[in-house]
Amino acid sequence: MKNFFKLSALSLVISLVACSEVPETASNSVEAVDKTPIKELSATVKIEAGKDYHSYANPEEILITHLNLDLTADFEAKKLIGSVQVTVDRQQDDANELVLDTRDLAISSVTSNGEEIVFELKPADENLGAALHIILPENANKATINYETSPSASGAQWLTPAQTAGKKHPFLFTQAQAVHARSFIPLQDSPQVRVTYSATIRTPKELIAVMSASNEPDTERDGVYKFDMPQPIPSYLIALAIGDLQFKSMGERTGVYAEPSVLASAAAEFEDTESMLIATENKYGPYSWDRYDLLILPPSFPFGGMENPRLSFITPTVIAGDKSLVALIAHELAHSWSGNTVTNATWRDLWLNEGFTTYLTYRIMEMIYGEGRFNMEAVLGYQDLQSDIKSLDANDQILAIDLRGRNPDDVFSNIPYEKGALFLREIEHKIGRENFDQFLVEYFEHFSFKSITTDQFITYLDETLLTQYADKLDKKRITEWIFEPGIPEGAPVPESDAFVKVDSARDLWLAGGTKASDIETADWAFHQWLYFLNNMPEKLNAEQLAELDSAFLLTSSKNNEIAHSWLMIAVKNEYKPAYERLYDYLTSIGRNKLVKPLYRELSKTPQGKAFAKKAFDQAKSGYHPLTVSANEGYVQ
Ligand code: BES
Ligand code: ZN
């Protein structure tokens, strides 16, 4: 057995924990970390499929099956304070040492059957946090950890009233994927471990709590909210938000939670959610999660969306007024099948979540809005992929990526998304759409409520499509897609008729053959505008920029994606009339995908960097921890 604190030393742990906000090294003096640095291993040691290099937990010995949370949200202190009771299932009869993941948690005590038991918090690793070791009494199958979170928890953002739409009440939301659940709950933070959970959340009376669980839209505002998630989910899907929220139904199984001033516009923008749910279910098999609601977050939400089961978390930056950005909803909904029902076993396998989901997103968009939109979105996605392939190291272009020693947040790219989807599209083209759809239905059914590795996927392909369609598919090609960088030669290349005229118009204008204001744009869809801007040459001159801006009012575009594209052009060409808008954009939006490319581009010149620093310094206190860490390097 390892070198644990004797019970007499427990009070020392408690006092150390109590006086420190970041107590991860509380037990430094007792035992040194015994893990060889993963960075050194990765160069020489073969990666083990299915091994979670981003968790200290020991589910193969003792598995957590249920969590019971009791947490109070203290908005003054910016802390969640309370307890989690874990129910365990011993996988090995003699196993008594339970290892959990934590990050920046203050653990005050651990009890089992009402008695305090021994625990030890190991020194923290920058990416992984600190392992919490607990000795369970023999025969005990429950332990309760009393703890509080840090105000700077990487997986929670505490917003002041000024950072919300209503400006009157504070707001809290969590974002657990990939490895941040451990910063607000001590647990086995690995996508291989599925738990059911129940929760009691205590809030100021005027606020409402919602979770990735059973929510009650008509609940009384009494400051105590109870939840149940009866289906087993991986830890990265545990989610909580607290704010001045209201609910509006959008259909039998769909609705939206948002701050009052955002509710109506969100419900209108996303009114097709119910049809998307029905169409996806008809195509890919039953929806397993009962309700599908959306939660609209304040603009600092660092992602476009997060597929928290039963309640996707959504950025308000996609409420464009014309449904032009609702592919995001199709995407988060699609995760109900690919991701939440069939889950990646490790972060190396993320492409199984995101690639399948991106493939499904395109298909859902086609079912709801037609082939024209499908083609345009496929071309735009393909262009995003190509630009990443140009800029990423070869290793980061591999679907089954080696993330040992790295923080999964640092490796976010279009590869798992668009390359994953293109791979599946190639299979679809080779064996026929209906056959591939049939395969997907069976795949979701076969692995339902399981976490799977890339290797398990390949074995399954071997047993199914590679046998059934031996004349059309080839194993070597499959492994090239999954294990080699780049896009395999001969891969499908998406095309859209609707972009042909956009290319002609752009070419003619660039050649001086027409004025911008004479281009026939009255019937252009959002996607055509985006394509028009995204494919401008790197350098435009001041007259050209001014002409585009005055013809199309780009600087004042209310569509956040169009504005993003235009501001990228403005930065690349130092088009100063757009800089006030740029400043406003950077300081009012925290969605990393929209701000990071701008910071990166600005950081390339000294003046740009100074401007970026000014915006960043002002925005920083309102950015989510992920957005801060993703961008601070550009302004230093
Ligand atoms: N699950 C992801 C977000 C995520 C991925 C968080 C990996 C942390 C680690 C979510 O479903 C997603 O893909 N969001 C995208 C949506 C877009 C591709 C439509 C986003 O936020 O931009
Ligand atoms: Zn996704």
XYZ file of C-alpha atoms and ligand atoms in Angstrom:
659
model
C 0.000 0.000 0.000
C 1.130 3.521 -0.639
C 2.449 5.871 1.967
C -0.703 7.474 3.332
C -1.299 9.980 6.053
C -1.914 8.407 9.383
C -5.213 9.498 10.856
C -3.367 11.725 13.293
C -2.092 13.746 10.359
C -5.556 14.328 8.995
C -6.074 17.534 10.947
C -2.917 18.873 9.314
C -4.381 18.252 5.887
C -7.569 19.956 6.892
C -5.789 23.029 8.187
C -3.533 23.202 5.138
C -6.543 22.971 2.905
C -8.509 25.493 4.865
C -5.878 28.206 4.614
C -5.100 27.811 0.922
C -7.181 28.412 -2.146
C -5.016 26.187 -4.289
C -4.213 23.311 -1.999
C -3.048 20.812 -4.557
C 0.365 20.334 -3.093
C -0.908 19.922 0.425
C 0.791 16.563 0.708
C 4.036 17.449 -1.041
C 6.119 16.667 1.973
C 4.796 13.160 2.338
C 5.332 11.531 -1.001
C 6.841 12.542 -4.326
C 4.889 11.971 -7.558
C 5.712 8.575 -8.918
C 4.700 9.150 -12.561
C 7.390 9.430 -15.212
C 6.804 12.659 -17.134
C 4.466 11.740 -19.956
C 6.210 14.115 -22.394
C 9.377 12.039 -22.183
C 7.521 8.794 -22.636
C 5.716 9.821 -25.779
C 8.811 10.009 -27.947
C 9.776 6.393 -27.363
C 6.922 4.400 -25.880
C 4.150 3.113 -28.109
C 0.797 4.645 -27.331
C -1.611 2.289 -25.590
C -5.037 2.397 -27.214
C -7.747 2.965 -24.641
C -5.391 4.211 -21.935
C -6.566 7.564 -20.678
C -3.437 9.677 -20.427
C -5.504 12.567 -19.072
C -6.811 11.029 -15.884
C -5.234 9.725 -12.694
C -8.334 7.714 -11.820
C -8.300 3.933 -11.349
C -11.681 2.763 -12.682
C -10.181 -0.606 -13.587
C -9.825 -1.238 -9.844
C -12.697 0.705 -8.349
C -15.332 2.184 -10.614
C -17.599 5.084 -9.712
C -21.154 4.442 -10.857
C -23.172 7.256 -9.290
C -22.632 10.762 -7.938
C -24.873 12.565 -5.507
C -24.062 16.257 -5.391
C -25.113 18.767 -2.786
C -23.665 22.159 -3.697
C -24.302 25.729 -2.686
C -23.391 28.462 -5.150
C -21.741 31.291 -3.254
C -21.665 34.191 -5.725
C -19.842 36.470 -3.301
C -16.966 34.060 -2.856
C -17.289 32.634 -6.400
C -17.269 29.130 -5.039
C -19.342 25.999 -5.132
C -19.335 24.641 -1.616
C -20.670 21.288 -0.498
C -20.178 17.621 -1.098
C -20.301 14.773 -3.516
C -21.160 11.279 -2.448
C -19.667 8.705 -4.811
C -21.029 5.195 -5.150
C -18.387 2.697 -6.176
C -18.285 -0.731 -7.697
C -15.119 -2.691 -6.938
C -13.713 -4.253 -10.083
C -11.104 -6.095 -8.015
C -12.243 -7.643 -4.743
C -9.307 -6.469 -2.683
C -9.146 -2.936 -4.086
C -9.631 -0.271 -1.428
C -7.678 2.681 -2.757
C -9.909 4.946 -4.810
C -8.180 7.523 -7.019
C -10.112 10.572 -8.199
C -9.189 13.558 -10.345
C -9.285 17.058 -8.905
C -8.026 20.481 -9.914
C -7.793 23.457 -7.588
C -10.261 21.916 -5.140
C -10.074 22.449 -1.393
C -10.978 19.134 0.211
C -12.002 19.532 3.838
C -12.830 15.928 4.707
C -13.821 12.571 3.317
C -16.315 10.371 5.118
C -17.809 6.933 4.713
C -20.696 5.649 6.831
C -20.482 8.864 8.835
C -16.825 8.381 9.820
C -13.922 10.452 8.567
C -11.577 8.435 6.404
C -8.027 8.991 5.213
C -7.312 10.859 2.010
C -4.309 12.348 0.317
C -4.125 15.016 -2.354
C -1.064 14.505 -4.558
C 0.995 17.326 -6.067
C -0.670 18.958 -9.051
C 0.284 18.569 -12.704
C -0.300 21.611 -14.907
C -2.543 19.754 -17.377
C -4.054 17.054 -15.212
C -4.603 18.612 -11.815
C -4.037 16.589 -8.641
C -4.925 12.983 -7.855
C -7.012 12.467 -4.739
C -6.337 9.113 -3.075
C -8.939 7.783 -0.659
C -8.746 4.602 1.387
C -12.194 3.048 1.461
C -13.175 0.929 4.432
C -13.597 -2.695 3.346
C -17.198 -3.350 2.337
C -17.976 0.361 2.046
C -19.423 1.249 -1.335
C -19.901 4.955 -0.734
C -17.702 7.868 0.246
C -18.552 11.532 0.651
C -16.042 14.219 -0.225
C -16.614 17.613 1.351
C -15.025 20.299 -0.742
C -15.136 23.706 -2.294
C -14.045 25.000 -5.667
C -11.581 27.778 -6.383
C -12.868 31.125 -7.768
C -10.565 30.507 -10.725
C -11.741 26.930 -11.378
C -10.921 26.151 -15.009
C -14.352 24.617 -15.603
C -16.569 27.318 -14.129
C -17.145 30.950 -14.945
C -18.679 33.320 -12.433
C -20.136 36.356 -14.175
C -20.999 39.669 -12.613
C -24.397 41.194 -13.422
C -22.665 43.543 -15.890
C -21.588 40.541 -17.950
C -25.127 39.261 -18.470
C -27.884 40.382 -20.839
C -30.127 41.584 -18.002
C -27.324 43.344 -16.057
C -29.144 42.732 -12.766
C -28.132 39.262 -11.609
C -24.931 37.269 -11.579
C -24.528 34.080 -13.608
C -22.558 30.871 -13.262
C -21.917 28.216 -15.867
C -19.651 25.198 -16.040
C -17.851 23.784 -19.084
C -16.359 20.384 -18.350
C -15.057 19.083 -21.679
C -12.349 17.995 -21.985
C -10.717 17.735 -18.527
C -12.404 20.394 -16.406
C -15.157 18.502 -14.557
C -12.453 17.791 -11.980
C -12.238 21.509 -11.210
C -15.773 21.535 -9.820
C -16.311 17.903 -8.715
C -13.747 15.399 -7.469
C -14.462 12.391 -9.700
C -13.050 9.886 -12.166
C -12.665 12.410 -14.952
C -12.313 10.065 -17.883
C -14.744 9.611 -20.771
C -14.482 5.846 -20.197
C -16.301 6.135 -16.908
C -20.052 6.632 -17.071
C -22.065 7.684 -14.061
C -25.653 8.477 -13.244
C -26.084 11.477 -10.983
C -28.455 13.269 -8.696
C -27.964 16.773 -7.387
C -29.292 19.362 -4.993
C -28.164 22.847 -5.980
C -28.684 25.780 -3.636
C -28.733 29.264 -5.132
C -29.809 32.795 -4.262
C -33.634 32.747 -4.334
C -34.055 34.968 -7.372
C -32.002 32.647 -9.597
C -32.692 29.322 -11.270
C -30.344 26.372 -11.638
C -30.355 24.052 -14.657
C -28.253 20.965 -15.305
C -27.523 18.332 -17.942
C -30.297 16.297 -16.338
C -34.045 16.404 -15.689
C -35.020 20.082 -15.560
C -38.386 21.435 -14.503
C -39.300 24.519 -16.518
C -42.048 25.549 -14.107
C -40.016 25.085 -10.958
C -40.670 27.521 -8.140
C -37.846 30.020 -7.487
C -37.095 28.909 -3.966
C -33.321 28.600 -4.168
C -33.229 24.800 -3.926
C -33.226 22.761 -7.135
C -33.104 19.011 -7.463
C -31.920 17.043 -10.468
C -31.652 13.524 -11.638
C -29.712 12.089 -14.566
C -30.807 8.466 -14.740
C -28.768 7.600 -17.838
C -25.068 6.962 -17.330
C -22.936 9.741 -18.828
C -19.221 10.501 -18.983
C -17.996 13.192 -16.597
C -17.356 15.760 -19.338
C -21.124 15.972 -19.860
C -21.948 17.019 -16.305
C -23.023 20.633 -16.461
C -24.595 23.311 -14.321
C -25.749 26.857 -14.971
C -27.352 29.347 -12.613
C -28.880 32.665 -13.569
C -32.014 34.679 -14.077
C -33.415 32.183 -16.568
C -36.780 31.736 -18.173
C -38.080 28.914 -20.314
C -39.980 28.957 -23.605
C -41.246 25.825 -25.268
C -40.406 25.301 -28.963
C -42.153 21.969 -29.467
C -43.219 18.807 -27.724
C -39.730 17.800 -26.634
C -37.765 21.010 -27.224
C -37.515 24.363 -25.527
C -35.098 27.119 -24.683
C -33.793 28.556 -21.409
C -32.385 32.064 -21.566
C -32.267 35.353 -19.771
C -35.616 37.133 -20.226
C -34.401 39.671 -22.797
C -32.925 36.957 -25.028
C -35.696 34.382 -24.767
C -37.975 35.433 -27.627
C -35.232 35.971 -30.189
C -33.595 32.655 -29.258
C -36.857 30.729 -29.526
C -37.509 32.285 -32.950
C -33.974 31.651 -34.223
C -33.994 28.019 -33.129
C -37.632 27.191 -33.879
C -36.562 24.358 -36.206
C -34.983 22.398 -33.348
C -37.994 20.119 -32.949
C -37.973 19.278 -36.694
C -34.258 18.593 -36.489
C -34.821 16.218 -33.583
C -37.566 14.341 -35.417
C -35.602 14.143 -38.678
C -32.473 12.856 -36.947
C -34.412 10.284 -34.994
C -36.129 9.037 -38.139
C -32.814 8.702 -39.901
C -30.452 7.444 -37.192
C -32.576 5.728 -34.563
C -34.382 6.700 -31.363
C -33.396 9.738 -29.314
C -32.275 8.343 -25.954
C -32.430 11.406 -23.754
C -36.081 12.304 -23.278
C -36.085 16.103 -23.751
C -33.788 18.274 -25.872
C -33.576 21.844 -24.579
C -31.167 24.682 -25.269
C -29.590 27.015 -22.769
C -28.454 30.367 -24.162
C -25.438 31.627 -22.282
C -23.946 35.090 -21.945
C -21.453 36.058 -24.700
C -18.412 34.959 -22.688
C -19.284 31.280 -23.258
C -15.992 30.056 -24.760
C -17.495 27.655 -27.323
C -20.170 27.811 -29.969
C -22.016 25.059 -28.234
C -21.620 22.175 -25.821
C -23.683 19.021 -26.093
C -24.589 18.639 -22.419
C -27.244 15.903 -22.488
C -30.865 17.077 -22.485
C -29.625 20.677 -22.366
C -27.128 21.901 -24.958
C -25.260 25.038 -23.914
C -25.276 27.602 -26.748
C -23.433 30.864 -27.413
C -25.692 33.868 -28.032
C -23.401 34.864 -30.927
C -25.356 32.568 -33.272
C -28.634 34.435 -32.852
C -28.285 36.202 -36.181
C -31.963 36.883 -36.886
C -32.086 34.767 -40.051
C -31.247 31.215 -38.898
C -27.998 31.442 -40.846
C -25.917 29.948 -38.026
C -28.246 27.204 -36.801
C -25.948 24.430 -38.038
C -24.567 24.795 -34.532
C -27.851 23.509 -33.112
C -27.860 20.586 -35.566
C -24.316 19.863 -34.403
C -25.041 19.832 -30.670
C -28.214 17.835 -31.262
C -26.309 15.286 -33.366
C -23.992 14.700 -30.416
C -26.976 13.092 -28.683
C -26.129 10.121 -30.932
C -22.417 10.520 -31.661
C -20.744 11.510 -28.428
C -23.378 11.222 -25.749
C -24.722 7.775 -26.676
C -21.534 6.450 -28.319
C -18.656 8.194 -26.569
C -14.947 8.573 -27.317
C -13.004 6.470 -24.822
C -10.059 8.883 -24.608
C -9.308 12.359 -25.969
C -7.210 10.743 -28.678
C -10.495 9.368 -30.000
C -12.231 12.778 -30.044
C -12.709 12.449 -33.798
C -15.237 9.660 -33.118
C -17.343 12.293 -31.339
C -16.677 15.305 -33.523
C -16.163 13.708 -36.946
C -19.361 11.639 -36.763
C -21.198 14.665 -35.374
C -19.940 16.943 -38.143
C -20.996 14.342 -40.729
C -24.438 14.137 -39.095
C -24.689 17.927 -38.881
C -24.361 18.226 -42.658
C -26.973 15.533 -43.143
C -29.411 17.167 -40.706
C -28.941 20.556 -42.386
C -29.680 18.933 -45.729
C -32.837 17.262 -44.402
C -34.153 20.516 -42.937
C -32.892 23.184 -45.355
C -32.127 21.312 -48.579
C -29.219 20.272 -50.736
C -28.168 23.800 -51.681
C -27.379 24.704 -48.097
C -25.731 21.339 -47.533
C -23.370 21.944 -50.452
C -22.444 25.446 -49.334
C -21.771 24.373 -45.761
C -19.725 21.402 -46.983
C -17.511 23.678 -49.120
C -16.983 26.140 -46.264
C -16.092 23.287 -43.912
C -13.689 21.873 -46.469
C -11.976 25.232 -46.811
C -11.572 25.456 -43.037
C -10.002 22.009 -43.122
C -7.602 22.939 -45.899
C -6.456 26.020 -44.049
C -5.710 23.938 -40.925
C -3.844 21.357 -42.986
C -1.652 24.183 -44.268
C -0.832 25.484 -40.821
C -0.722 22.446 -38.493
C 2.234 20.154 -37.818
C 1.879 16.744 -39.444
C 1.204 15.033 -36.093
C -1.708 17.313 -35.392
C -3.308 16.406 -38.720
C -3.868 12.817 -37.605
C -7.392 11.773 -36.614
C -6.200 9.391 -33.858
C -3.919 12.048 -32.423
C -1.219 11.431 -29.815
C -2.050 13.810 -26.951
C 0.282 12.394 -24.328
C 1.726 15.163 -22.207
C -0.480 17.770 -23.838
C -3.540 19.629 -22.749
C -6.414 18.629 -25.065
C -7.527 22.292 -25.088
C -4.328 23.284 -26.872
C -4.973 20.973 -29.805
C -8.403 22.161 -30.856
C -8.631 22.214 -34.682
C -10.788 21.311 -37.657
C -9.054 17.940 -38.006
C -11.321 15.798 -35.791
C -14.334 17.692 -37.168
C -13.932 18.198 -40.890
C -11.375 15.525 -41.695
C -13.423 13.054 -39.649
C -16.574 14.028 -41.542
C -14.848 13.873 -44.927
C -13.616 10.371 -44.147
C -17.170 9.245 -43.409
C -18.431 11.008 -46.526
C -15.946 9.036 -48.596
C -17.273 5.769 -47.161
C -20.805 6.994 -47.864
C -19.913 7.740 -51.493
C -18.243 4.366 -51.931
C -20.996 2.162 -50.553
C -24.030 4.367 -51.190
C -25.917 6.695 -48.885
C -28.665 4.291 -47.828
C -26.195 1.587 -46.945
C -24.092 3.979 -44.934
C -27.144 5.295 -43.095
C -28.053 1.730 -42.216
C -24.534 1.208 -40.902
C -24.810 4.303 -38.711
C -28.113 3.169 -37.203
C -26.510 -0.151 -36.296
C -23.319 1.487 -35.017
C -25.253 3.767 -32.639
C -27.289 0.807 -31.457
C -24.321 -1.539 -31.088
C -22.221 0.837 -28.972
C -25.097 2.547 -27.238
C -24.054 3.945 -23.809
C -20.511 2.700 -24.352
C -17.217 4.520 -24.650
C -15.135 3.254 -27.560
C -11.627 3.649 -28.914
C -10.543 4.238 -32.491
C -9.273 0.644 -32.517
C -12.673 -0.693 -31.488
C -14.191 1.326 -34.291
C -11.766 -0.198 -36.787
C -12.491 -3.716 -35.516
C -16.196 -3.009 -35.893
C -15.633 -1.740 -39.446
C -13.681 -4.904 -40.150
C -16.599 -7.024 -39.045
C -19.205 -4.981 -40.867
C -18.554 -2.721 -43.868
C -15.114 -4.076 -44.749
C -16.630 -7.560 -45.008
C -19.947 -6.559 -46.589
C -18.382 -4.224 -49.143
C -15.011 -5.890 -49.644
C -15.128 -4.867 -53.307
C -15.617 -1.177 -52.507
C -13.663 -0.494 -49.333
C -10.125 -1.235 -48.405
C -8.530 -1.464 -44.990
C -5.343 0.283 -46.079
C -7.310 3.328 -47.146
C -9.195 3.354 -43.820
C -5.976 3.284 -41.796
C -4.497 5.995 -44.008
C -7.430 8.266 -43.126
C -7.109 7.538 -39.422
C -3.368 7.368 -38.836
C -1.748 9.535 -41.527
C -1.570 13.342 -41.722
C -3.237 15.344 -44.493
C -6.181 14.446 -46.694
C -5.733 11.190 -48.648
C -5.446 11.685 -52.374
C -8.741 11.212 -54.190
C -10.872 12.201 -51.185
C -14.244 13.792 -51.963
C -14.096 17.516 -52.765
C -17.346 19.307 -51.889
C -18.752 21.686 -54.517
C -21.525 24.244 -54.567
C -23.172 25.790 -57.634
C -24.169 28.756 -55.529
C -20.534 29.722 -55.117
C -19.776 29.848 -58.830
C -21.376 33.261 -59.261
C -19.708 34.505 -56.092
C -16.308 33.549 -57.491
C -17.117 35.308 -60.778
C -18.275 38.445 -59.010
C -15.172 38.545 -56.814
C -12.847 37.923 -59.755
C -14.490 40.587 -61.875
C -14.349 43.141 -59.073
C -10.703 42.333 -58.283
C -9.848 42.760 -61.960
C -11.485 46.195 -61.915
C -14.332 45.042 -64.205
C -17.161 46.147 -61.899
C -17.847 48.390 -58.946
C -18.639 46.570 -55.708
C -21.975 48.342 -55.529
C -22.914 46.953 -58.955
C -22.486 43.317 -57.944
C -25.866 41.586 -57.844
C -25.981 40.526 -54.212
C -29.666 40.936 -53.415
C -30.299 37.188 -53.299
C -27.019 36.158 -51.656
C -27.363 33.870 -48.679
C -25.201 34.271 -45.605
C -22.958 31.438 -46.841
C -22.285 33.228 -50.093
C -21.220 36.336 -48.221
C -18.919 34.301 -46.039
C -17.446 32.579 -49.085
C -17.059 35.929 -50.854
C -15.021 37.319 -47.939
C -13.108 34.196 -46.951
C -11.674 33.864 -50.436
C -10.418 37.393 -50.893
C -6.687 37.619 -51.596
C -4.487 38.214 -48.521
C -3.767 41.803 -49.552
C -6.319 44.403 -50.591
C -5.574 48.112 -50.901
C -7.179 50.917 -48.925
C -9.519 51.933 -51.785
C -10.704 48.385 -52.289
C -11.417 47.974 -48.580
C -13.281 51.253 -48.363
C -15.266 50.380 -51.473
C -16.325 46.982 -50.079
C -17.221 48.517 -46.755
C -19.331 51.296 -48.192
C -21.089 49.008 -50.679
C -21.893 46.255 -48.155
C -21.674 47.919 -44.710
C -19.384 45.149 -43.524
C -17.951 46.923 -40.503
C -21.417 47.230 -39.062
C -22.569 43.689 -39.953
C -24.632 42.213 -37.125
C -23.799 38.681 -38.220
C -20.924 37.624 -36.001
C -19.406 35.253 -38.568
C -19.498 37.842 -41.358
C -18.086 40.409 -38.960
C -15.356 37.960 -38.003
C -14.368 37.349 -41.625
C -14.376 41.025 -42.432
C -12.375 41.928 -39.332
C -9.770 39.318 -40.297
C -9.430 41.090 -43.650
C -9.282 44.441 -41.875
C -6.457 43.289 -39.577
C -4.457 41.700 -42.391
C -4.631 44.981 -44.296
C -4.619 47.395 -41.370
C -7.944 48.896 -42.416
C -8.281 51.355 -39.564
C -11.942 52.396 -40.035
C -12.908 48.908 -38.789
C -10.767 49.024 -35.645
C -13.367 50.555 -33.379
C -15.701 47.721 -34.303
C -12.810 45.281 -33.849
C -12.190 46.587 -30.356
C -15.848 46.291 -29.503
C -15.963 42.778 -30.962
C -12.958 41.562 -28.973
C -14.230 43.031 -25.745
C -17.827 41.855 -26.020
C -17.464 38.268 -27.297
C -15.619 35.489 -25.484
C -16.195 32.673 -27.971
C -12.687 31.490 -28.614
C -13.198 30.452 -32.233
C -14.226 34.025 -33.082
C -11.608 35.965 -31.111
C -8.509 33.777 -31.274
C -7.787 34.145 -35.015
C -8.082 37.933 -34.595
C -5.627 38.008 -31.696
C -3.273 35.738 -33.619
C -3.369 37.992 -36.681
C -3.022 41.186 -34.640
C -0.007 39.789 -32.794
C 1.989 39.678 -36.033
C 2.832 43.399 -36.006
C 3.963 45.592 -33.081
C 1.075 48.040 -33.504
C -1.372 45.182 -33.886
C -0.048 43.601 -30.745
C -0.354 46.824 -28.780
C -3.966 47.128 -29.921
C -4.624 43.474 -29.056
C -3.102 43.960 -25.626
C -5.329 46.921 -24.912
C -8.443 44.986 -25.912
C -7.318 41.866 -24.074
C -6.515 43.742 -20.877
C -9.941 45.290 -20.892
C -11.745 42.063 -21.779
C -9.740 39.664 -19.663
C -11.748 39.842 -16.468
C -14.838 38.959 -18.480
C -13.304 36.155 -20.546
C -13.661 32.510 -19.603
C -10.443 30.919 -18.248
C -10.119 28.909 -21.493
C -10.294 32.014 -23.662
C -7.767 33.744 -21.424
C -5.255 30.914 -21.635
C -5.787 30.422 -25.378
C -5.022 34.065 -26.151
C -2.743 35.514 -23.508
C 0.310 34.298 -25.428
C -0.579 36.624 -28.321
C -0.474 39.788 -26.243
C 2.723 39.211 -24.279
N -18.054 19.264 -27.845
C -17.717 20.393 -28.608
C -16.965 21.437 -27.830
C -15.651 20.950 -27.253
C -14.836 20.080 -27.948
C -15.248 21.413 -26.027
C -13.630 19.651 -27.392
C -14.051 21.000 -25.471
C -13.242 20.112 -26.149
C -18.935 21.015 -29.253
O -19.868 20.083 -29.677
C -18.459 21.693 -30.501
O -17.948 21.002 -31.332
N -18.651 22.981 -30.615
C -18.284 23.709 -31.801
C -19.487 23.728 -32.700
C -19.243 23.899 -34.150
C -18.285 22.932 -34.738
C -20.567 23.809 -34.891
C -17.894 25.112 -31.384
O -18.037 25.410 -30.195
O -17.450 25.890 -32.194
Zn -19.026 18.960 -31.285
